[in-house]
PDB file of C-alpha atoms in Angstrom:
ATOM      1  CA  UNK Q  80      -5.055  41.047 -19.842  1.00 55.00           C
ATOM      2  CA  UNK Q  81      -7.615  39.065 -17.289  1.00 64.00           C
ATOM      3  CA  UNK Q  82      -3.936  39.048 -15.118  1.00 64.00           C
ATOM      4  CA  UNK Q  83      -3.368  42.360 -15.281  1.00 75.00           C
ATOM      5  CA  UNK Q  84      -7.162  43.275 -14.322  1.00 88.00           C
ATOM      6  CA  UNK Q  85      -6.435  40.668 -11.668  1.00 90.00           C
ATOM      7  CA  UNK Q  86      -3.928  42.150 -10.051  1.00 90.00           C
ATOM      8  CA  UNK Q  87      -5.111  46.012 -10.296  1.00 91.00           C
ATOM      9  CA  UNK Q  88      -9.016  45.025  -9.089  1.00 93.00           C
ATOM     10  CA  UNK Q  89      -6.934  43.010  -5.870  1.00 94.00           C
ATOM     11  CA  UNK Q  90      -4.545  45.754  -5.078  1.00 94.00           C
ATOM     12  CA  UNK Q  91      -7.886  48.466  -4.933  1.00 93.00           C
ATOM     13  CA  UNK Q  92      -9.652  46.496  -2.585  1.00 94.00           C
ATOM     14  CA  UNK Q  93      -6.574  45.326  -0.623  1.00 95.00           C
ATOM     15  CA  UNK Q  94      -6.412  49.246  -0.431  1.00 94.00           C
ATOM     16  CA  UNK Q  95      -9.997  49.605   1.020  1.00 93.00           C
ATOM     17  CA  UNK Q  96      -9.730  47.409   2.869  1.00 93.00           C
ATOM     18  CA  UNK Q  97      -6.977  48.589   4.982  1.00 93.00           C
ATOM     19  CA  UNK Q  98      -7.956  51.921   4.633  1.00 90.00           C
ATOM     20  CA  UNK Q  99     -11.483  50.916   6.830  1.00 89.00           C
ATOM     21  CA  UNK Q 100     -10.086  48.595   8.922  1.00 86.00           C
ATOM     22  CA  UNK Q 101      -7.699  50.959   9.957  1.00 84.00           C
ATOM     23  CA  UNK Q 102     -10.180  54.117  10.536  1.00 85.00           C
ATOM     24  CA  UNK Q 103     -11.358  53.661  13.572  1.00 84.00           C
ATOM     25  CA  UNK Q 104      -7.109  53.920  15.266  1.00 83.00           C
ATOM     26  CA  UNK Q 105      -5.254  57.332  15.801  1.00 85.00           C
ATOM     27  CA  UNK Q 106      -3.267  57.880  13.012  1.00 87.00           C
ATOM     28  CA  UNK Q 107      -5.303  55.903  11.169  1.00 86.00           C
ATOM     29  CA  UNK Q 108      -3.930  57.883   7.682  1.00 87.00           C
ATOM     30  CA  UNK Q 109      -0.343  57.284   8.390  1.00 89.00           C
ATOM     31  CA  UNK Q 110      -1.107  53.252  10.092  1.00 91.00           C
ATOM     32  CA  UNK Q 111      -2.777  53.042   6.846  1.00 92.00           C
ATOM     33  CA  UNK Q 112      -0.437  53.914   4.481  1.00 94.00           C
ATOM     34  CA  UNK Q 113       2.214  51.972   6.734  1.00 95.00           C
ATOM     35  CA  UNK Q 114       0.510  48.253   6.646  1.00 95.00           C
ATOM     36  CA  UNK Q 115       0.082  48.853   2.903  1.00 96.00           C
ATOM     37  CA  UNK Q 116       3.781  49.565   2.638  1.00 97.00           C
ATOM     38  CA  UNK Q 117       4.927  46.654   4.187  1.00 97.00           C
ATOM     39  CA  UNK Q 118       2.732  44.123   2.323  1.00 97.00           C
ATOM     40  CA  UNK Q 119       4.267  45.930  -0.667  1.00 97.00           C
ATOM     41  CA  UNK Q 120       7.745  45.511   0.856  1.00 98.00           C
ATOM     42  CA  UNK Q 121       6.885  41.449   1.390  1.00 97.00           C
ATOM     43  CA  UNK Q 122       5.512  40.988  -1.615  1.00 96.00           C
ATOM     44  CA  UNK Q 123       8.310  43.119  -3.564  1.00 97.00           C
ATOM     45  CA  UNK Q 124      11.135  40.546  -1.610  1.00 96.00           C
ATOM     46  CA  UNK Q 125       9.580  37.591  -3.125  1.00 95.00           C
ATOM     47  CA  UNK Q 126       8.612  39.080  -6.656  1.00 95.00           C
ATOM     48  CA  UNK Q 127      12.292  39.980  -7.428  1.00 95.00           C
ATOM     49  CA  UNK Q 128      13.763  36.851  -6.482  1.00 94.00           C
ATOM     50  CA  UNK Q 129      11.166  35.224  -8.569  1.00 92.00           C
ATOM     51  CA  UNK Q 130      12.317  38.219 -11.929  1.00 91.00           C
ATOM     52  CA  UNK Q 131      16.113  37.939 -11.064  1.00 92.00           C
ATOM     53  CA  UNK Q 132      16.487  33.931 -10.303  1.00 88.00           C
ATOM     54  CA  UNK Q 133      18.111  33.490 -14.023  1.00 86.00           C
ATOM     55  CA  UNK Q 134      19.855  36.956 -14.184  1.00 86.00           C
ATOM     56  CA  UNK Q 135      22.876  37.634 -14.132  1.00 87.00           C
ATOM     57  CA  UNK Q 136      24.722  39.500 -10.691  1.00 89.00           C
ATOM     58  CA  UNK Q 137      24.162  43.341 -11.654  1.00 93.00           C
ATOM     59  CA  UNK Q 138      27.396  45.222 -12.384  1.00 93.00           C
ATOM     60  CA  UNK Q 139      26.408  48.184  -9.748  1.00 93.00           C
ATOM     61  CA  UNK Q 140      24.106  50.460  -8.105  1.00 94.00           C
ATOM     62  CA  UNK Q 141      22.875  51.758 -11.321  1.00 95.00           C
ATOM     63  CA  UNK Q 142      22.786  48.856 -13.240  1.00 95.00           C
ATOM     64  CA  UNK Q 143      20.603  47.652 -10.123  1.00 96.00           C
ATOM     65  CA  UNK Q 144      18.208  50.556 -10.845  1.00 96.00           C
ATOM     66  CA  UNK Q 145      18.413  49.882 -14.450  1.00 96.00           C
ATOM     67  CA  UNK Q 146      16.373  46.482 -14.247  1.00 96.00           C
ATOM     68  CA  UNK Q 147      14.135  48.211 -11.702  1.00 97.00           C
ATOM     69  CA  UNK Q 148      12.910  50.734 -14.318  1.00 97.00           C
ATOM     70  CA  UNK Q 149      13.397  48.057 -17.536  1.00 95.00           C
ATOM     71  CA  UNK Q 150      12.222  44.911 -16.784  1.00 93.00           C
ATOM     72  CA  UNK Q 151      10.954  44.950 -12.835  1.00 95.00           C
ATOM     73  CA  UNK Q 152       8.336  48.294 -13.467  1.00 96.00           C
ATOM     74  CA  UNK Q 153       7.276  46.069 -16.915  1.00 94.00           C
ATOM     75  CA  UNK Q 154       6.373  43.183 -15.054  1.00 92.00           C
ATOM     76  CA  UNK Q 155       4.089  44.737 -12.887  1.00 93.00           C
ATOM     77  CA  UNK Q 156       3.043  47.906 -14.769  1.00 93.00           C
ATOM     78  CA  UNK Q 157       3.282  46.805 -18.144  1.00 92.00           C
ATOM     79  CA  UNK Q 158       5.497  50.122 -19.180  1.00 95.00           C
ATOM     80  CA  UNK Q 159       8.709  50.741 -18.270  1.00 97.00           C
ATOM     81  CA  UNK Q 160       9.733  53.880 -15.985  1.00 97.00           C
ATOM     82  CA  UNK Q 161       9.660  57.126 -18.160  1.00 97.00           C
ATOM     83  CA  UNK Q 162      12.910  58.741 -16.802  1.00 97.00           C
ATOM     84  CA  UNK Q 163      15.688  57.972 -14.090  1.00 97.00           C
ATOM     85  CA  UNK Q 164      17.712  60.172 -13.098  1.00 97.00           C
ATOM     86  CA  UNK Q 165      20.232  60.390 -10.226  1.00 96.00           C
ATOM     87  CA  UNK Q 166      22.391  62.853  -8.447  1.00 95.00           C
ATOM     88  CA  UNK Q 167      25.374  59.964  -7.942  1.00 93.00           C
ATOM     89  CA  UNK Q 168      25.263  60.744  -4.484  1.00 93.00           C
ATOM     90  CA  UNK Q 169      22.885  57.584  -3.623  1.00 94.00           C
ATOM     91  CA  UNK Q 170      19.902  59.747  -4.816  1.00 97.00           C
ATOM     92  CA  UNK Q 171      17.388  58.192  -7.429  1.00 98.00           C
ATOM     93  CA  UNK Q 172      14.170  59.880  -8.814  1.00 98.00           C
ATOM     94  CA  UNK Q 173      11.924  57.166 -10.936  1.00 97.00           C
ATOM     95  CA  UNK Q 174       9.628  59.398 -13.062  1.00 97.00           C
ATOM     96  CA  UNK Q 175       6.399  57.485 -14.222  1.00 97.00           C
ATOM     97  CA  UNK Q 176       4.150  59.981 -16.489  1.00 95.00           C
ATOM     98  CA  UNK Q 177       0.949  57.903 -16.538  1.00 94.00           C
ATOM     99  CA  UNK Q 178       1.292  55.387 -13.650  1.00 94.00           C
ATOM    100  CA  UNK Q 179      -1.023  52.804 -13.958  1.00 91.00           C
ATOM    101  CA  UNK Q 180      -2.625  53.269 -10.200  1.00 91.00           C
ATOM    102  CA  UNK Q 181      -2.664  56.638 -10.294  1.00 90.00           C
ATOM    103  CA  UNK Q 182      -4.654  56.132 -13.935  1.00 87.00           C
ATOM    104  CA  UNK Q 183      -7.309  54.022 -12.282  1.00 79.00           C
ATOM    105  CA  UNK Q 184      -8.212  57.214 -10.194  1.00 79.00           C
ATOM    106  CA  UNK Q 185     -10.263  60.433 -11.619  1.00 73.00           C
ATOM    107  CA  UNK Q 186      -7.667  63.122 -13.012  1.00 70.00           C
ATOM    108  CA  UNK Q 187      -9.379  66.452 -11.149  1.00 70.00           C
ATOM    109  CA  UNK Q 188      -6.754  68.260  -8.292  1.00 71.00           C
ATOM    110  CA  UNK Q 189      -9.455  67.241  -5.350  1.00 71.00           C
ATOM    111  CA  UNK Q 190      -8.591  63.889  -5.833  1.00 76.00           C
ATOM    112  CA  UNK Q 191      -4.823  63.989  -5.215  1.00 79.00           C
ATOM    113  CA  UNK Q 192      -5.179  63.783  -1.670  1.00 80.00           C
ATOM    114  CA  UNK Q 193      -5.949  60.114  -2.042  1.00 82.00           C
ATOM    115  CA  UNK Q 194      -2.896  59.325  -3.978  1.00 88.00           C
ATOM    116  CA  UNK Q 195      -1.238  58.701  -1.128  1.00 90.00           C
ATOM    117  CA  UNK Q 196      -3.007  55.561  -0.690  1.00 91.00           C
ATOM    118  CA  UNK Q 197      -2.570  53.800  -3.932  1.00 93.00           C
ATOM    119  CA  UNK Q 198       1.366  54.614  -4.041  1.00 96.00           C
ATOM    120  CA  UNK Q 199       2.317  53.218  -0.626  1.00 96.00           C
ATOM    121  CA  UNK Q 200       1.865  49.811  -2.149  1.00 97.00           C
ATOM    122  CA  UNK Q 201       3.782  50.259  -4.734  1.00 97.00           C
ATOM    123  CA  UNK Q 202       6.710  52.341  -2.486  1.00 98.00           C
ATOM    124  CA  UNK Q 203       7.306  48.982  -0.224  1.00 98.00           C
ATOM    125  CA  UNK Q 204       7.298  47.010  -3.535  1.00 97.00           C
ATOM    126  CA  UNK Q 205       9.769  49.003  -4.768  1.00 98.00           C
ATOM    127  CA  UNK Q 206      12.124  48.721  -1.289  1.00 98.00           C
ATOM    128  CA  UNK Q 207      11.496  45.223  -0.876  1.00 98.00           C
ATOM    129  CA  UNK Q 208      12.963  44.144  -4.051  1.00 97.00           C
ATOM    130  CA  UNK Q 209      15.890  46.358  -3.662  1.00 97.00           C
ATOM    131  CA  UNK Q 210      16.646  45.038  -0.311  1.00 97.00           C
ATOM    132  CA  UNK Q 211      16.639  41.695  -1.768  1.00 95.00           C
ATOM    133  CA  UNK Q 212      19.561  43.192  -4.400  1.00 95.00           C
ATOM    134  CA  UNK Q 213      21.567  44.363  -1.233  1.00 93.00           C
ATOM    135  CA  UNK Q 214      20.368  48.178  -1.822  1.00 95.00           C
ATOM    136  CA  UNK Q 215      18.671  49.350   1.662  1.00 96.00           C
ATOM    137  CA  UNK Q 216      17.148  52.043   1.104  1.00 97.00           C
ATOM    138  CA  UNK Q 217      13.714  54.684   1.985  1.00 97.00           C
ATOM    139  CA  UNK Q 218      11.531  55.106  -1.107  1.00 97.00           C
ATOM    140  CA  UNK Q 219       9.134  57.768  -1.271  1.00 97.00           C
ATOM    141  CA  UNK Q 220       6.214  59.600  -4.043  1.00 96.00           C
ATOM    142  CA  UNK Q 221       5.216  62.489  -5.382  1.00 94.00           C
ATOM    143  CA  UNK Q 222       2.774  63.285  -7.224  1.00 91.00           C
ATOM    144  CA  UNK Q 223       2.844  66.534  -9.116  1.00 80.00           C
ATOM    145  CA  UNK Q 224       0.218  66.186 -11.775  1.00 84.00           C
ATOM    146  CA  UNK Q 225      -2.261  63.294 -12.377  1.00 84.00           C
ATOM    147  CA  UNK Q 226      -1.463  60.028 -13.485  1.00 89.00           C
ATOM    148  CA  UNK Q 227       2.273  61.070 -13.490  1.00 91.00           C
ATOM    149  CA  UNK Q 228       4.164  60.329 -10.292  1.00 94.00           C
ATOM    150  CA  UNK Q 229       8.169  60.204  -9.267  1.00 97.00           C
ATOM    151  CA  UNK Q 230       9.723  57.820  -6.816  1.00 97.00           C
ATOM    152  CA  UNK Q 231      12.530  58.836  -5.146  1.00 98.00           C
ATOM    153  CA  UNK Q 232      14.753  56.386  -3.617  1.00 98.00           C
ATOM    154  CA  UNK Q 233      17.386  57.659  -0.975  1.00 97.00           C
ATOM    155  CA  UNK Q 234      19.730  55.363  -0.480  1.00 96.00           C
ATOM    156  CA  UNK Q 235      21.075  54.323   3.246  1.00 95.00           C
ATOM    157  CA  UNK Q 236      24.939  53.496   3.445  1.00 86.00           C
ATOM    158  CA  UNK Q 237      25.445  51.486   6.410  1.00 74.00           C
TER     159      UNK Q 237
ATOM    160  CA  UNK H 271       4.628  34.413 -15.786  1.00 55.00           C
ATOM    161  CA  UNK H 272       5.370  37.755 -13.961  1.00 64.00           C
ATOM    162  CA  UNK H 273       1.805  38.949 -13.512  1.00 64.00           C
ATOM    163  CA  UNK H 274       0.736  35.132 -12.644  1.00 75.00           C
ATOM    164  CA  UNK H 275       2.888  35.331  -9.466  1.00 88.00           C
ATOM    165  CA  UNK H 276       2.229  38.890  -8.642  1.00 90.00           C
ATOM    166  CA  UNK H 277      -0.993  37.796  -8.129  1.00 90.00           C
ATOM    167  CA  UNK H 278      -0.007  34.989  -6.099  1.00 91.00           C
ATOM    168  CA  UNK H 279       2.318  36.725  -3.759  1.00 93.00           C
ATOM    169  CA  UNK H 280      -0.514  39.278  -3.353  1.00 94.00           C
ATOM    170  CA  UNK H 281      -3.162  37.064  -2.302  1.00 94.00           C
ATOM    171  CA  UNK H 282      -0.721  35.125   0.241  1.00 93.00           C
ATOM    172  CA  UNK H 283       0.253  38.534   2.262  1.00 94.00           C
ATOM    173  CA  UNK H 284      -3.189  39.347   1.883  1.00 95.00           C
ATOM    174  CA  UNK H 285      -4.119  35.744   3.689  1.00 94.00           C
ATOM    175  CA  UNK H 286      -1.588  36.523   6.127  1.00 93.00           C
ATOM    176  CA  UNK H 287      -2.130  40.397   7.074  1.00 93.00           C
ATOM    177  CA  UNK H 288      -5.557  39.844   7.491  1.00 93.00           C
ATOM    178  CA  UNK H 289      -4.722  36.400   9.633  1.00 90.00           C
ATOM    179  CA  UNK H 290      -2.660  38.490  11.853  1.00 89.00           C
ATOM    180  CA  UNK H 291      -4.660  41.209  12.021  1.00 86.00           C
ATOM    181  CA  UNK H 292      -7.692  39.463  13.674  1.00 84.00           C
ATOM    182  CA  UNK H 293      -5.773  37.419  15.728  1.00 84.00           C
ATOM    183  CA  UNK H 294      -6.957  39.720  18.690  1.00 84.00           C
ATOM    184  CA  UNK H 295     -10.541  39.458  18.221  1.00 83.00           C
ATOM    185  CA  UNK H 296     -12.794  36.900  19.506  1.00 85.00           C
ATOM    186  CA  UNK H 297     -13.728  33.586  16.733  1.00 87.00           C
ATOM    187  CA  UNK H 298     -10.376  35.345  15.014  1.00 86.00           C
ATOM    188  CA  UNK H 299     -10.659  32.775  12.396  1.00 87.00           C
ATOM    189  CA  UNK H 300     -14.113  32.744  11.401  1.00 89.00           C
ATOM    190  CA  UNK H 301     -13.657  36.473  10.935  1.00 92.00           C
ATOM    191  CA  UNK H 302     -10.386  36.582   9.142  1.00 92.00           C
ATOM    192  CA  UNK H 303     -12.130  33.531   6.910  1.00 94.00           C
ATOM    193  CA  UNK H 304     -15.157  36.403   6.149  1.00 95.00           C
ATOM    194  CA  UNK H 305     -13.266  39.177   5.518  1.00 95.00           C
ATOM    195  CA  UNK H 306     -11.324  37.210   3.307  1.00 96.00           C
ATOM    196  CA  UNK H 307     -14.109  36.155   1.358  1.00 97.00           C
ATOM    197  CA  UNK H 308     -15.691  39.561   0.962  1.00 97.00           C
ATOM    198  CA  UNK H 309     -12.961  40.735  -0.303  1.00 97.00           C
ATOM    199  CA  UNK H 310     -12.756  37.911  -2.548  1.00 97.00           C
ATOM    200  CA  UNK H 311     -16.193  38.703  -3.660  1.00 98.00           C
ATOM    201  CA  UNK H 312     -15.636  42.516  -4.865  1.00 97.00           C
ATOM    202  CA  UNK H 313     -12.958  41.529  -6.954  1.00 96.00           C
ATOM    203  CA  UNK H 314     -15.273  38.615  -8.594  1.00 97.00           C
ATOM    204  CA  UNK H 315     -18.120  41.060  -9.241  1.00 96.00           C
ATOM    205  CA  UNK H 316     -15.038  43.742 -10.972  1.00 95.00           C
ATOM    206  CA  UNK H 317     -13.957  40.762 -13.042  1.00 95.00           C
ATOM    207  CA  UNK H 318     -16.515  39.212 -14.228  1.00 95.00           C
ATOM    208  CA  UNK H 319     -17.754  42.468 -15.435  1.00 94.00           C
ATOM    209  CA  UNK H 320     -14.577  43.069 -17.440  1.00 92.00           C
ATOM    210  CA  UNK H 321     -14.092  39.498 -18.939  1.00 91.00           C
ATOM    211  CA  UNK H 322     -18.011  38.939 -19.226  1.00 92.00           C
ATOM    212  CA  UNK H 323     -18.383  42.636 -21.482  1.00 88.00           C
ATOM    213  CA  UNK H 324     -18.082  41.572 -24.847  1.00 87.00           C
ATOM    214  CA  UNK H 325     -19.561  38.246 -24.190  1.00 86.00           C
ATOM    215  CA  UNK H 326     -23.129  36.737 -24.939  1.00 87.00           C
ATOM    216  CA  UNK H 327     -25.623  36.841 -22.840  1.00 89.00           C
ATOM    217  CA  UNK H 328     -25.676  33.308 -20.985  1.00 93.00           C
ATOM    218  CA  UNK H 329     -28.679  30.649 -22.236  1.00 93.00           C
ATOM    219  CA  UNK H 330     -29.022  29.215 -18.882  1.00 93.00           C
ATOM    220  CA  UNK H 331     -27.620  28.968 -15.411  1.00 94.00           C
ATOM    221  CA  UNK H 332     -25.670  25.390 -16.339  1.00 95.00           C
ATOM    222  CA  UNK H 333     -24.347  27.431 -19.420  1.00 95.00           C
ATOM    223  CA  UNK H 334     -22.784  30.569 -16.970  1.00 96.00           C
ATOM    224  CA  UNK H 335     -21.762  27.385 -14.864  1.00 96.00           C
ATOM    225  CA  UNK H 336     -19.709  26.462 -18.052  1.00 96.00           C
ATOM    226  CA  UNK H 337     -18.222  29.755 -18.416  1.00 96.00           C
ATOM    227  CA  UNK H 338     -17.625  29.828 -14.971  1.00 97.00           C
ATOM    228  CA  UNK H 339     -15.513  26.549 -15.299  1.00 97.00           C
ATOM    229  CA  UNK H 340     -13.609  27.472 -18.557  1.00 95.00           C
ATOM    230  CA  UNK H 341     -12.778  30.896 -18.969  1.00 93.00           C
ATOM    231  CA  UNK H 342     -13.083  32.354 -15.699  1.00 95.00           C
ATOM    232  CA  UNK H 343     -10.912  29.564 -14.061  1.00 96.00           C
ATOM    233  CA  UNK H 344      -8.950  29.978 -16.725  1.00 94.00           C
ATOM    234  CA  UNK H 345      -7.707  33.580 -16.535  1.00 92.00           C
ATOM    235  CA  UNK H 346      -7.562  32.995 -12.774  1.00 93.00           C
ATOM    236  CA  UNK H 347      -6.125  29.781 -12.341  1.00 93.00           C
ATOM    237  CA  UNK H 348      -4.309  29.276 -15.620  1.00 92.00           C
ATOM    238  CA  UNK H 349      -6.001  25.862 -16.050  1.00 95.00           C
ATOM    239  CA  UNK H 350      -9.926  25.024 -16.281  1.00 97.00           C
ATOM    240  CA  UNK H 351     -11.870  22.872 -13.763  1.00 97.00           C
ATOM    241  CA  UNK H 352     -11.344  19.157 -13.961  1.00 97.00           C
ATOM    242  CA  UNK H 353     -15.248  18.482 -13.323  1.00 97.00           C
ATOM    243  CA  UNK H 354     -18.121  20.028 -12.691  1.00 97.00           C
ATOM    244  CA  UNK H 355     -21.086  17.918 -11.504  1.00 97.00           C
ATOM    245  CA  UNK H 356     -24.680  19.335 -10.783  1.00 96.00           C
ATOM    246  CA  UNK H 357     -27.789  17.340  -8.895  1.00 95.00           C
ATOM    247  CA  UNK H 358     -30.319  19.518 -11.361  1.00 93.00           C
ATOM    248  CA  UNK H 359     -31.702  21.237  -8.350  1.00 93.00           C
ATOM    249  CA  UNK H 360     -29.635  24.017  -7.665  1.00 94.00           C
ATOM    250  CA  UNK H 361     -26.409  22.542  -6.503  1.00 97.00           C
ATOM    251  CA  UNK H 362     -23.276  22.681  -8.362  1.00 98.00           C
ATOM    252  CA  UNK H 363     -19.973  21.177  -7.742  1.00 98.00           C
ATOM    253  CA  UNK H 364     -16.827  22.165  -9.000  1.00 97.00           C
ATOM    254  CA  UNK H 365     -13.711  20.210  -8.813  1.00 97.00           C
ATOM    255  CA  UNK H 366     -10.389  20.991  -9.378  1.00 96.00           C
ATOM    256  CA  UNK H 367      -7.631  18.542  -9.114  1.00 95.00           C
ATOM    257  CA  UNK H 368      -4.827  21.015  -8.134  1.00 93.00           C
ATOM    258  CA  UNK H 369      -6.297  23.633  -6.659  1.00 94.00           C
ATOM    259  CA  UNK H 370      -3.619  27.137  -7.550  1.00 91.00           C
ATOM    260  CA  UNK H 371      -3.465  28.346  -4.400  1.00 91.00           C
ATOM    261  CA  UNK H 372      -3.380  24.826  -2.215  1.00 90.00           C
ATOM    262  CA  UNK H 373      -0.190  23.613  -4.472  1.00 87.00           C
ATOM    263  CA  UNK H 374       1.707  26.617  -2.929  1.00 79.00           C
ATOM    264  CA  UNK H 375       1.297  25.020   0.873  1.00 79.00           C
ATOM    265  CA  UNK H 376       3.170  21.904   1.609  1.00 73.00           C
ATOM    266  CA  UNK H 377       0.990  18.530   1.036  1.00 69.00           C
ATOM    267  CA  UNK H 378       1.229  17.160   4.071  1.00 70.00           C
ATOM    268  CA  UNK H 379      -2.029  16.100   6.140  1.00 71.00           C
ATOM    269  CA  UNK H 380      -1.098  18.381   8.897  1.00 72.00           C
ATOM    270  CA  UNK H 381      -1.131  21.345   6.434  1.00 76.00           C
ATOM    271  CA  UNK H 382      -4.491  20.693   5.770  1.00 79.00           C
ATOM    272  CA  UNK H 383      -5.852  22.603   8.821  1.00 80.00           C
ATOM    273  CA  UNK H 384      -4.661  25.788   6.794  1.00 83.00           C
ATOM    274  CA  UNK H 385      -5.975  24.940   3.833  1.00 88.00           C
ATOM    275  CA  UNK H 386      -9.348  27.079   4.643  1.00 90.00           C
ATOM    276  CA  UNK H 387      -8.018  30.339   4.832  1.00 91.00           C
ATOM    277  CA  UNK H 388      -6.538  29.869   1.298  1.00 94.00           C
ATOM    278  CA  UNK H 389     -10.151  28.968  -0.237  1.00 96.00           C
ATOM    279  CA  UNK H 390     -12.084  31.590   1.602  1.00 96.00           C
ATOM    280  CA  UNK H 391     -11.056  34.591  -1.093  1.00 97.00           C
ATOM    281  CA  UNK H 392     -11.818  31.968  -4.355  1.00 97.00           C
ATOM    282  CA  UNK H 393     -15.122  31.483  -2.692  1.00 98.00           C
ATOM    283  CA  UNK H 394     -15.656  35.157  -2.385  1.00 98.00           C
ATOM    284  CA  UNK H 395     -14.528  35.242  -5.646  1.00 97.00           C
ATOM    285  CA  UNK H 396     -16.550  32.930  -6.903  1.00 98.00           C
ATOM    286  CA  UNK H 397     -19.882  34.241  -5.634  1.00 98.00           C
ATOM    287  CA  UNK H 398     -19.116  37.831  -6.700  1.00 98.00           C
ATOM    288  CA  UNK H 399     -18.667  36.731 -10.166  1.00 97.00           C
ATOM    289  CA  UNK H 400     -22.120  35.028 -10.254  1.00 97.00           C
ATOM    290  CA  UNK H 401     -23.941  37.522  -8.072  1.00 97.00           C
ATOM    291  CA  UNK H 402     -23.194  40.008 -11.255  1.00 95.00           C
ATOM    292  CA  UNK H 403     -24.498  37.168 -13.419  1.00 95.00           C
ATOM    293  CA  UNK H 404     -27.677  37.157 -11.690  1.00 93.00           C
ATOM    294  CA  UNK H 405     -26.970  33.870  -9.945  1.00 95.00           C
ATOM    295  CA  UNK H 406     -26.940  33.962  -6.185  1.00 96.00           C
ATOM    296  CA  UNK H 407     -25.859  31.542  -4.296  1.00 97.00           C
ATOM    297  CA  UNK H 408     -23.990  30.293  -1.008  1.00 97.00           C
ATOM    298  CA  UNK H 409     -20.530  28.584  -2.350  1.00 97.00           C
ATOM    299  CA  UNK H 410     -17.808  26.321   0.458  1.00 97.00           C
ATOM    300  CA  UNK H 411     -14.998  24.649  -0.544  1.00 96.00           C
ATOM    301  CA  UNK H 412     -14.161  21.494   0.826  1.00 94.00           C
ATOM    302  CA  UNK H 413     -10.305  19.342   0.215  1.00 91.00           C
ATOM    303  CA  UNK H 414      -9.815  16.190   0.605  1.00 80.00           C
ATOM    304  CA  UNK H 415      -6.562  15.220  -0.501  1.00 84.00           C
ATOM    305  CA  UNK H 416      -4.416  17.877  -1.064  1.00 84.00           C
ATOM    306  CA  UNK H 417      -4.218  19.868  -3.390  1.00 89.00           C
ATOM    307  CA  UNK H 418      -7.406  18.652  -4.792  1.00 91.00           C
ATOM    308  CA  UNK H 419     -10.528  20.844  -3.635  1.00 94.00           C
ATOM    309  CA  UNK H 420     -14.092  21.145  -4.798  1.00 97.00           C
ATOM    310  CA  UNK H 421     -16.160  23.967  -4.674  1.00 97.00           C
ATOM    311  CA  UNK H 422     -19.726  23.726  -4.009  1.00 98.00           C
ATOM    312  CA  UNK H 423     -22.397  25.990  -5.507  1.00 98.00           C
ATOM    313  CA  UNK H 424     -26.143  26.367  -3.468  1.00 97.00           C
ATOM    314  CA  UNK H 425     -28.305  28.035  -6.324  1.00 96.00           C
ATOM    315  CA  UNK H 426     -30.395  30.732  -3.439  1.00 95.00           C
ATOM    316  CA  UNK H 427     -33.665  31.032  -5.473  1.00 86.00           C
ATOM    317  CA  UNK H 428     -35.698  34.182  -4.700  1.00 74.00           C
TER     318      UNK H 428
END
């Protein structure tokens, strides 16, 4: 548990802090969200080679996206994804019903505009251990209803 | 394991986002070193609060020293500190023999110019947690052979 807390109090302020240090720049919503995606990305490169380093090479795409939801999402989230589904056309949605950032946060509508902020994090983790498993690919979230959020990963075919 | 390194990987992008990102400023490093350590010390007051809420209250301030050294080093570090040594006049020292975070940076002398900027959050971190326990106090870390560190504690009386 004192991990867990670890992690979650680190990843809030990591989010302040870019958040302020970023306010005073043009953009500074969209820089923001940006720098936070790409220390997700780094640290989601070097997490997955850590999870996968005894595994087995996955069967396929799918397979791929299986571990993501099973065994990468309990890792860090300590629940596994709620639903995956895909259109088999390189199209994955993630469904989370109660993600654990998004849980942290107050529940009321006028605070969804600053779920942007906690899921960017967790977007570049989620692209930076998939480009380490040879899937390049633009992640994105939506949230439709407080703490429950959907990741959709659009794969990019060279 | 998994939540150990999370942790780990978080705090090292962390180290080096916020390295790069005052690289422009004038005295980048005494900066980056500060803002390090504040944010070090907003995530001790969070935990402490958390691990500290079912507990006692503390006797005296060599007895939150001791809880300091055990369980709070413990649920961060995964081990507890080797020795903690006080003069009885408000000056602690706490050393650990190998340090979490210096035994992920080569051990090399001329890696040892680094080593600061991978103490300043656990110093933050450090005088959070105590500030919340009533204790404040001006804490520097200091190696001398790698990855050994101590960490000293000024007791700041009122």
């Amino acid at each position: 548990m004192a991990d867990e807390v670890l992690f979650d109090f680190l990843h809030m302020e990591l989010v302040s802090y870019i958040h302020q240090s970023c306010s005073k720049e043009e953009n500074s919503k969209d820089i923001s969200i940006s720098r936070l995606e790409s220390i997700g990305f780094r640290v989601g490169q070097s997490l997955i080679e850590r999870f996968t380093k005894d595994s087995a090479r996955f069967k396929d795409e799918l397979d791929t996206m299986k571990f993501i939801c099973k065994e990468f999402w309990n890792a860090i989230y300590k629940k596994q994804v709620d639903n995956l589904r895909t259109n088999h056309q390189g199209v994955y949605v993630l469904q989370d019903n109660r993600f654990k950032f998004l849980t942290q946060i107050s529940n009321g509508k006028q605070y969804m505009e600053s779920a942007p902020k906690y899921l960017a994090f967790p977007c570049g983790l989620l692209r930076g251990a998939l480009s380490n498993l040879g899937v390049n690919c633009i992640v994105t979230a939506e949230v439709s209803a407080m703490p429950a959020c959907k990741f959709q990963i659009q794969i990019q075919r060279a």
